[in-house]
Amino acid sequence: MDRRYFLISAGLFTILFGAKIQETQKSKLFSLFESLIPTIEAVQNHLFPQGGKIPSAKEMNAIGFLKETLLHRSFDRDTRDFVIEGAKELIARTDGKFVTMDENQKERALRAYEETDYGSSWLHRIMILTMEALFGDPLYGSNIHQSGWRAIGIFGGEPRPTSRYCQI
Amino acid sequence: MKHFDVAIVGSGASGGAVAYMLAKAGLKVAVLEKGRLIDRKAFSKDEIAYCRRDIATPSLFDEYHIIEEKVDDKWITTPTYESGWSFWNGNIVGGSSNFMSGMFHRLHPDDFRLKSKYGDIKGANVVDWPISYNDLEPYYTLVEEVVGISGKYQNHPFEPWRSSADFPQPPTDENEVVKLFDASCSTLGVVPLITPRAVLSRNKGHRNACYYSNFCGSYGCSSGAKSSSREALLFPALSTGNLTLISNCYVKKLESTQDRVTCAVVIDTLTNKESKITASLFVLAAQAHESSRLLFNSKNQFYPNGLANSSGELGKNLIFSAGGSGQGELKKETLKMITFDKLMQTGLFLNRSVLDWYFVDDKNEGRFKGGSVEFMFEHQNIISRAVKQCYEGEKLLWGKALGERLVKQFGESKSIRFEVFNDWLPTNDCFVSVDENHLDKWGMPVGKLRISGHSHDLKVGNYIAKKCEKILEAMGAENIYSSVSATPPQNLIAGGCRFGDDPKTSVLDRNCKSHDLENLYVVDASFMPTGGSVAYTWTIYANALRVGEHIVRLFEEEKRKRV
Ligand SMILES: Cc1cc2nc3c(=O)[nH]c(=O)nc-3n(C[C@H](O)[C@H](O)[C@H](O)COP(=O)(O)OP(=O)(O)OC[C@H]3O[C@@H](n4cnc5c(N)ncnc54)[C@H](O)[C@@H]3O)c2cc1C
Ligand code: SF4
C-alpha cells in the first residue's frame, strides 16, 4: 500500500490508535538506531572534524543530539526514515566497513555516495542535523558551553528556552 | 450549555479585533481557538523549536492541505505532508499574528478601485471594493492606537492621506546602516521611508517596549511589544470579563437552518470530546483558506455546495501577495560610510520601505499598478544561515573548509534583504475547495488550494526587483541576487469570500455578513477582492474593527427594539 493511500484510509483512526502505535514504534526504532549510530557518528565526525575553526561534531556530542531529535515526536517522520535508510545504504555501499576506514577512504566513500542524488540529499540532511546541534540552543545537549556560537561570534537571542520544544 | 452573544472561530489578528470590540461593548463573546495558549514567557528565541519544527502549527501528518499547481500545462496535486510546504502560519492563541514581523502599511485609496482606475486585465477577475479608503481610514487610525503601530509620517505621493497628524509612538530604533541606505537611495533619486511597525517603541499598559531581541519574525515576543492579537486585543478583551477564550477547541463545522447558523460543532483537542457551542451570531476568523474550508465542510440540505454559497463564489479568487525577494552582502573590507562594528550591532532594525513604484508610469514599460518594497536585514536565524553555506557550487562543502567559511561569513559580512509586494491578481485558477478523499485527523476534509499566479504579477515583481538591486549596488553590496516567482508566500492569504453588493457575485455583503445567513460574518482577509500592493495585516485589523463596531450596533439596535 503506498504511503499516501495508507494515510487517506487511516485518517479516521489516528485518534484511536495513534498513541499506542507510536510507543511500539519508538522502541523498535531505538534498537534499529543503535545499530546505525556508529556509522552516522563516523559520518558526522568526518564532515565536522576536530582541529578546525568550529567545534567538532565529536566534541559537541552531535550524535547525542541527532538521536534524541529523531526520536522526538516533533520530528518529521519521513525525514527520520530517510536518515535511517540512507545510513543503511551507506553501510551496504561500503560493505559495513565505513566506520573502520581511514579519513582518505572515508572522503572517497562519501564523495562517491554524494554522486548519487539520494546520497547527496542524505549527506545534506546529516549536515543539517549536525548544524542544528552545533548552532542550536545548548539546552538540546550539544553546542556545549555555546562553543558553536562562540566560534562564529553570533549568539542566540534572549530569552533562551528553558525547556526543549516548548514543552510539547 | 452556556449560550454566547457571539462565537468567533479563530483568535488571530481578525478574530482578536472583533473580540476586542464586542467584549468592550459588553457583549458575551466566546473565541474558539484550535491551538493552545503559550505563555508569554515561553516565547523564547529557540530556533529549533519555533523555526525548524511544528511547535506552533499542526504536524502535516495530522492536518495538511492539498496543493494543485500547474507543471508543464498539467495540474499536479501534492499533499503538503509530502512536500513539507506548510500552509499553517501559527495555530496558537493569537494565531499567525504572534509570529509576524509587523511591517505594516495601509492600502492606497486606489487599491479600493483598481478596476475603475486601471481597467480590466485579461485573465484576471479584478473588481472594485464596495467600500472606499475613506470608509476604512478611521479604523486604520484606530489600529495605530489600539493595536499599536510605531512610525513617523512622511509625505510621499503614494502615501495615503491620514486623519491624525502622526503615529502614536515614534519609530523603533535603527541600525546605523540606514545612513548608508538613505544616502544610496538619494543618489538614485529614490525616496526611502521609515517603515511603520506593529511593534511598540514605548511601553503601553501591560506591554513593554521592544528590547530589540534580534529575532522578531517567526518568533513570539516575550515583552509584549509586538502588536499581536494576543497582546493587543485578547488580553484587554479578557480583562472586561466578557470574553471566554476556549483554546484547544477545533471547530469542525457550523450547523444552520436556511437563514441562521445555529451552532458550532467543536472538538476538545485534548480529550477528543465533541460538543456544540451556541451563540446568537457567528464570526469566522480562521485565516482565509481555512474559513472557506470550514464553510465547505458545513454544507447541509439548505446549502449543498457549502454554507453561505448560494452564489457559487465560495473559495474563488483566492489571492496571496505577489512579488519576490532579493539580497546582497555588505562586506567588512568594502563597507562604506559606517563602521563594521556599527553594522554588526544586533537587534536594531533597518526599518525602510520604498513606495516610489507603487504606481508606475514608465516611458518604456507603460503605466501600471506597481508595488511596495521592504528593506531589512536577512533573518538572523543562525542555523538556517549556516546551512546556506554548505554548498560549493553543486558539491557539498565539509570539513575544515566549511568551518573557515562559516567563521568568515558570520564574522565579516551582513546581508541586506528586500521583499517586493505587488498585487496577486485574482484569477479562475486560484481558489480553495475541499478534498473529500483526504481527511485531517479529526475526520474532516482538508482544504485543497489550486494555486496559479497571473503573468502580469511576475512582470511587475521583476520590474521592481531590478530597481531594488540597484539600491543594493549603490550601497556597495556584493553577491546581489533576486528571485521573483509565482510561488506564493503562504503567510499572506486572502480572498475566497469576496465582499460586494451583489449576492450573485459575492459571498459577503459590505459589512462582511453572509448574503445568505443573517447571523454569519467572515472577518479574516477572505473578504478582500484584491489585496493591494503591501503586506495587508493592517487592513485585516482595520476591517475587523470596522465589522466589530457594526456588530455592536446591531446588538444595540436589537436591545433598543426589545425595550
Ligand atoms: C512569519 C510571519 C511573518 C509575517 N509578517 C507580516 C508582516 O510583516 N506584515 C504583515 O502585514 N503581515 C505579516 N504576516 C501575516 C499576518 O500574520 C497575517 O496576515 C494575520 O495574522 C492573519 O490574520 P487572521 O486573523 O486571518 O489569521 P491568523 O492570525 O492566522 O489566525 C487564525 C486563527 O484561527 C485558528 N483556526 C483556524 N482554523 C480553526 C478551526 N477550524 N477551529 C478553531 N480555530 C481555528 C488558527 O489556529 C489561528 O490561530 C506574517 C505572518 C507570518 C507567519
Ligand atoms: S522584542 Fe522587539 S524585536 Fe523582539 S520579538 Fe518583540 S517586537 Fe520583535
mmCIF file of N, CA and C in Angstrom, chain A residues 78-150:
data_model
loop_
_atom_site.group_PDB
_atom_site.id
_atom_site.type_symbol
_atom_site.label_atom_id
_atom_site.label_comp_id
_atom_site.label_asym_id
_atom_site.label_seq_id
_atom_site.Cartn_x
_atom_site.Cartn_y
_atom_site.Cartn_z
ATOM 1 N N ASP A 78 9.012 11.260 7.910
ATOM 2 C CA ASP A 78 9.628 10.911 6.617
ATOM 3 C C ASP A 78 11.125 11.153 6.662
ATOM 4 N N THR A 79 11.494 12.272 7.250
ATOM 5 C CA THR A 79 12.916 12.608 7.321
ATOM 6 C C THR A 79 13.640 11.598 8.197
ATOM 7 N N ARG A 80 12.981 11.202 9.283
ATOM 8 C CA ARG A 80 13.590 10.194 10.169
ATOM 9 C C ARG A 80 13.844 8.889 9.403
ATOM 10 N N ASP A 81 12.837 8.455 8.645
ATOM 11 C CA ASP A 81 13.012 7.223 7.868
ATOM 12 C C ASP A 81 14.151 7.383 6.863
ATOM 13 N N PHE A 82 14.232 8.575 6.293
ATOM 14 C CA PHE A 82 15.274 8.849 5.298
ATOM 15 C C PHE A 82 16.666 8.757 5.924
ATOM 16 N N VAL A 83 16.803 9.291 7.126
ATOM 17 C CA VAL A 83 18.106 9.222 7.811
ATOM 18 C C VAL A 83 18.489 7.757 8.026
ATOM 19 N N ILE A 84 17.510 6.957 8.425
ATOM 20 C CA ILE A 84 17.777 5.533 8.687
ATOM 21 C C ILE A 84 18.136 4.797 7.388
ATOM 22 N N GLU A 85 17.307 5.015 6.367
ATOM 23 C CA GLU A 85 17.538 4.295 5.101
ATOM 24 C C GLU A 85 18.863 4.699 4.464
ATOM 25 N N GLY A 86 19.166 5.998 4.555
ATOM 26 C CA GLY A 86 20.409 6.492 3.952
ATOM 27 C C GLY A 86 21.633 5.913 4.635
ATOM 28 N N ALA A 87 21.540 5.729 5.971
ATOM 29 C CA ALA A 87 22.665 5.133 6.701
ATOM 30 C C ALA A 87 22.818 3.670 6.296
ATOM 31 N N LYS A 88 21.674 2.979 6.156
ATOM 32 C CA LYS A 88 21.739 1.561 5.742
ATOM 33 C C LYS A 88 22.399 1.457 4.366
ATOM 34 N N GLU A 89 22.038 2.382 3.492
ATOM 35 C CA GLU A 89 22.576 2.377 2.129
ATOM 36 C C GLU A 89 24.098 2.588 2.150
ATOM 37 N N LEU A 90 24.546 3.513 3.003
ATOM 38 C CA LEU A 90 25.993 3.767 3.086
ATOM 39 C C LEU A 90 26.720 2.519 3.606
ATOM 40 N N ILE A 91 26.100 1.893 4.587
ATOM 41 C CA ILE A 91 26.700 0.666 5.134
ATOM 42 C C ILE A 91 26.804 -0.390 4.027
ATOM 43 N N ALA A 92 25.727 -0.520 3.246
ATOM 44 C CA ALA A 92 25.723 -1.520 2.171
ATOM 45 C C ALA A 92 26.792 -1.184 1.131
ATOM 46 N N ARG A 93 26.888 0.101 0.761
ATOM 47 C CA ARG A 93 27.862 0.506 -0.274
ATOM 48 C C ARG A 93 29.300 0.272 0.165
ATOM 49 N N THR A 94 29.526 0.337 1.471
ATOM 50 C CA THR A 94 30.903 0.214 1.958
ATOM 51 C C THR A 94 31.124 -1.136 2.636
ATOM 52 N N ASP A 95 30.266 -2.087 2.350
ATOM 53 C CA ASP A 95 30.358 -3.447 2.919
ATOM 54 C C ASP A 95 30.522 -3.419 4.429
ATOM 55 N N GLY A 96 29.860 -2.482 5.049
ATOM 56 C CA GLY A 96 29.882 -2.396 6.519
ATOM 57 C C GLY A 96 31.209 -1.922 7.077
ATOM 58 N N LYS A 97 32.086 -1.369 6.205
ATOM 59 C CA LYS A 97 33.437 -1.031 6.694
ATOM 60 C C LYS A 97 33.629 0.471 6.926
ATOM 61 N N PHE A 98 32.588 1.268 6.699
ATOM 62 C CA PHE A 98 32.797 2.721 6.736
ATOM 63 C C PHE A 98 33.461 3.170 8.041
ATOM 64 N N VAL A 99 32.964 2.624 9.134
ATOM 65 C CA VAL A 99 33.437 3.070 10.451
ATOM 66 C C VAL A 99 34.938 2.844 10.625
ATOM 67 N N THR A 100 35.427 1.768 10.048
ATOM 68 C CA THR A 100 36.847 1.441 10.269
ATOM 69 C C THR A 100 37.782 2.020 9.196
ATOM 70 N N MET A 101 37.244 2.695 8.228
ATOM 71 C CA MET A 101 38.085 3.273 7.160
ATOM 72 C C MET A 101 38.948 4.406 7.701
ATOM 73 N N ASP A 102 40.082 4.698 7.017
ATOM 74 C CA ASP A 102 40.843 5.887 7.406
ATOM 75 C C ASP A 102 40.201 7.114 6.742
ATOM 76 N N GLU A 103 40.681 8.308 7.082
ATOM 77 C CA GLU A 103 39.996 9.533 6.637
ATOM 78 C C GLU A 103 39.960 9.660 5.117
ATOM 79 N N ASN A 104 41.053 9.269 4.439
ATOM 80 C CA ASN A 104 41.058 9.353 2.968
ATOM 81 C C ASN A 104 40.021 8.425 2.354
ATOM 82 N N GLN A 105 39.941 7.240 2.899
ATOM 83 C CA GLN A 105 38.946 6.291 2.395
ATOM 84 C C GLN A 105 37.527 6.806 2.645
ATOM 85 N N LYS A 106 37.353 7.374 3.827
ATOM 86 C CA LYS A 106 36.021 7.915 4.156
ATOM 87 C C LYS A 106 35.655 9.027 3.178
ATOM 88 N N GLU A 107 36.622 9.916 2.920
ATOM 89 C CA GLU A 107 36.356 11.026 1.999
ATOM 90 C C GLU A 107 35.933 10.469 0.632
ATOM 91 N N ARG A 108 36.675 9.472 0.141
ATOM 92 C CA ARG A 108 36.351 8.889 -1.170
ATOM 93 C C ARG A 108 34.964 8.241 -1.140
ATOM 94 N N ALA A 109 34.692 7.532 -0.068
ATOM 95 C CA ALA A 109 33.395 6.834 0.022
ATOM 96 C C ALA A 109 32.238 7.853 0.055
ATOM 97 N N LEU A 110 32.427 8.924 0.811
ATOM 98 C CA LEU A 110 31.331 9.901 0.914
ATOM 99 C C LEU A 110 31.182 10.701 -0.373
ATOM 100 N N ARG A 111 32.306 11.041 -1.006
ATOM 101 C CA ARG A 111 32.198 11.772 -2.276
ATOM 102 C C ARG A 111 31.538 10.886 -3.342
ATOM 103 N N ALA A 112 31.835 9.592 -3.286
ATOM 104 C CA ALA A 112 31.192 8.685 -4.246
ATOM 105 C C ALA A 112 29.695 8.599 -3.955
ATOM 106 N N TYR A 113 29.354 8.536 -2.677
ATOM 107 C CA TYR A 113 27.929 8.485 -2.279
ATOM 108 C C TYR A 113 27.236 9.779 -2.721
ATOM 109 N N GLU A 114 27.964 10.887 -2.623
ATOM 110 C CA GLU A 114 27.395 12.186 -2.998
ATOM 111 C C GLU A 114 27.055 12.245 -4.484
ATOM 112 N N GLU A 115 27.751 11.437 -5.278
ATOM 113 C CA GLU A 115 27.472 11.435 -6.720
ATOM 114 C C GLU A 115 26.036 11.002 -7.017
ATOM 115 N N THR A 116 25.447 10.203 -6.127
ATOM 116 C CA THR A 116 24.054 9.788 -6.341
ATOM 117 C C THR A 116 23.147 10.864 -5.742
ATOM 118 N N ASP A 117 21.988 11.092 -6.345
ATOM 119 C CA ASP A 117 21.043 12.101 -5.812
ATOM 120 C C ASP A 117 20.658 11.760 -4.370
ATOM 121 N N TYR A 118 20.422 10.457 -4.181
ATOM 122 C CA TYR A 118 19.981 10.000 -2.866
ATOM 123 C C TYR A 118 21.062 10.290 -1.820
ATOM 124 N N GLY A 119 22.293 9.907 -2.177
ATOM 125 C CA GLY A 119 23.404 10.092 -1.241
ATOM 126 C C GLY A 119 23.651 11.566 -0.956
ATOM 127 N N SER A 120 23.545 12.376 -1.998
ATOM 128 C CA SER A 120 23.772 13.807 -1.823
ATOM 129 C C SER A 120 22.732 14.394 -0.861
ATOM 130 N N SER A 121 21.466 14.009 -1.047
ATOM 131 C CA SER A 121 20.415 14.524 -0.149
ATOM 132 C C SER A 121 20.627 14.012 1.272
ATOM 133 N N TRP A 122 21.052 12.778 1.368
ATOM 134 C CA TRP A 122 21.240 12.210 2.715
ATOM 135 C C TRP A 122 22.375 12.937 3.443
ATOM 136 N N LEU A 123 23.476 13.141 2.743
ATOM 137 C CA LEU A 123 24.607 13.840 3.376
ATOM 138 C C LEU A 123 24.209 15.261 3.774
ATOM 139 N N HIS A 124 23.435 15.888 2.899
ATOM 140 C CA HIS A 124 22.956 17.239 3.219
ATOM 141 C C HIS A 124 22.113 17.192 4.499
ATOM 142 N N ARG A 125 21.272 16.178 4.596
ATOM 143 C CA ARG A 125 20.415 16.053 5.788
ATOM 144 C C ARG A 125 21.263 15.857 7.046
ATOM 145 N N ILE A 126 22.320 15.036 6.935
ATOM 146 C CA ILE A 126 23.179 14.811 8.112
ATOM 147 C C ILE A 126 23.885 16.129 8.467
ATOM 148 N N MET A 127 24.262 16.890 7.445
ATOM 149 C CA MET A 127 24.903 18.188 7.724
ATOM 150 C C MET A 127 23.930 19.119 8.440
ATOM 151 N N ILE A 128 22.673 19.116 7.976
ATOM 152 C CA ILE A 128 21.674 19.996 8.620
ATOM 153 C C ILE A 128 21.504 19.595 10.090
ATOM 154 N N LEU A 129 21.362 18.295 10.308
ATOM 155 C CA LEU A 129 21.146 17.845 11.687
ATOM 156 C C LEU A 129 22.364 18.154 12.568
ATOM 157 N N THR A 130 23.539 18.096 11.976
ATOM 158 C CA THR A 130 24.740 18.398 12.767
ATOM 159 C C THR A 130 24.832 19.902 13.025
ATOM 160 N N MET A 131 24.450 20.694 12.031
ATOM 161 C CA MET A 131 24.462 22.147 12.248
ATOM 162 C C MET A 131 23.410 22.555 13.280
ATOM 163 N N GLU A 132 22.282 21.860 13.276
ATOM 164 C CA GLU A 132 21.287 22.137 14.321
ATOM 165 C C GLU A 132 21.908 21.894 15.694
ATOM 166 N N ALA A 133 22.714 20.821 15.774
ATOM 167 C CA ALA A 133 23.366 20.510 17.053
ATOM 168 C C ALA A 133 24.362 21.601 17.419
ATOM 169 N N LEU A 134 25.220 21.958 16.483
ATOM 170 C CA LEU A 134 26.315 22.892 16.764
ATOM 171 C C LEU A 134 25.825 24.316 17.040
ATOM 172 N N PHE A 135 24.713 24.693 16.370
ATOM 173 C CA PHE A 135 24.286 26.091 16.468
ATOM 174 C C PHE A 135 22.906 26.274 17.089
ATOM 175 N N GLY A 136 22.311 25.170 17.561
ATOM 176 C CA GLY A 136 21.039 25.285 18.275
ATOM 177 C C GLY A 136 21.308 25.627 19.729
ATOM 178 N N ASP A 137 20.253 25.818 20.503
ATOM 179 C CA ASP A 137 20.464 26.167 21.900
ATOM 180 C C ASP A 137 21.133 25.006 22.646
ATOM 181 N N PRO A 138 22.087 25.326 23.536
ATOM 182 C CA PRO A 138 22.766 24.263 24.301
ATOM 183 C C PRO A 138 21.817 23.370 25.105
ATOM 184 N N LEU A 139 20.621 23.890 25.359
ATOM 185 C CA LEU A 139 19.613 23.104 26.079
ATOM 186 C C LEU A 139 19.348 21.742 25.427
ATOM 187 N N TYR A 140 19.598 21.661 24.134
ATOM 188 C CA TYR A 140 19.347 20.405 23.425
ATOM 189 C C TYR A 140 20.511 19.429 23.531
ATOM 190 N N GLY A 141 21.494 19.758 24.342
ATOM 191 C CA GLY A 141 22.536 18.776 24.645
ATOM 192 C C GLY A 141 23.787 18.887 23.795
ATOM 193 N N SER A 142 23.795 19.779 22.822
ATOM 194 C CA SER A 142 25.008 19.979 22.028
ATOM 195 C C SER A 142 25.386 21.465 22.170
ATOM 196 N N ASN A 143 26.183 22.000 21.223
ATOM 197 C CA ASN A 143 26.629 23.405 21.343
ATOM 198 C C ASN A 143 27.050 23.667 22.801
ATOM 199 N N ILE A 144 27.870 22.767 23.323
ATOM 200 C CA ILE A 144 28.223 22.770 24.745
ATOM 201 C C ILE A 144 28.964 24.062 25.108
ATOM 202 N N HIS A 145 28.533 24.691 26.167
ATOM 203 C CA HIS A 145 29.067 25.999 26.597
ATOM 204 C C HIS A 145 29.019 27.021 25.460
ATOM 205 N N GLN A 146 28.058 26.892 24.591
ATOM 206 C CA GLN A 146 27.866 27.814 23.463
ATOM 207 C C GLN A 146 29.095 27.862 22.543
ATOM 208 N N SER A 147 29.836 26.773 22.501
ATOM 209 C CA SER A 147 31.078 26.789 21.710
ATOM 210 C C SER A 147 30.824 27.037 20.231
ATOM 211 N N GLY A 148 29.706 26.513 19.719
ATOM 212 C CA GLY A 148 29.376 26.723 18.307
ATOM 213 C C GLY A 148 29.151 28.210 18.053
ATOM 214 N N TRP A 149 28.367 28.824 18.910
ATOM 215 C CA TRP A 149 28.077 30.257 18.767
ATOM 216 C C TRP A 149 29.357 31.090 18.926
ATOM 217 N N ARG A 150 30.145 30.717 19.927
ATOM 218 C CA ARG A 150 31.388 31.490 20.170
ATOM 219 C C ARG A 150 32.295 31.467 18.944
#
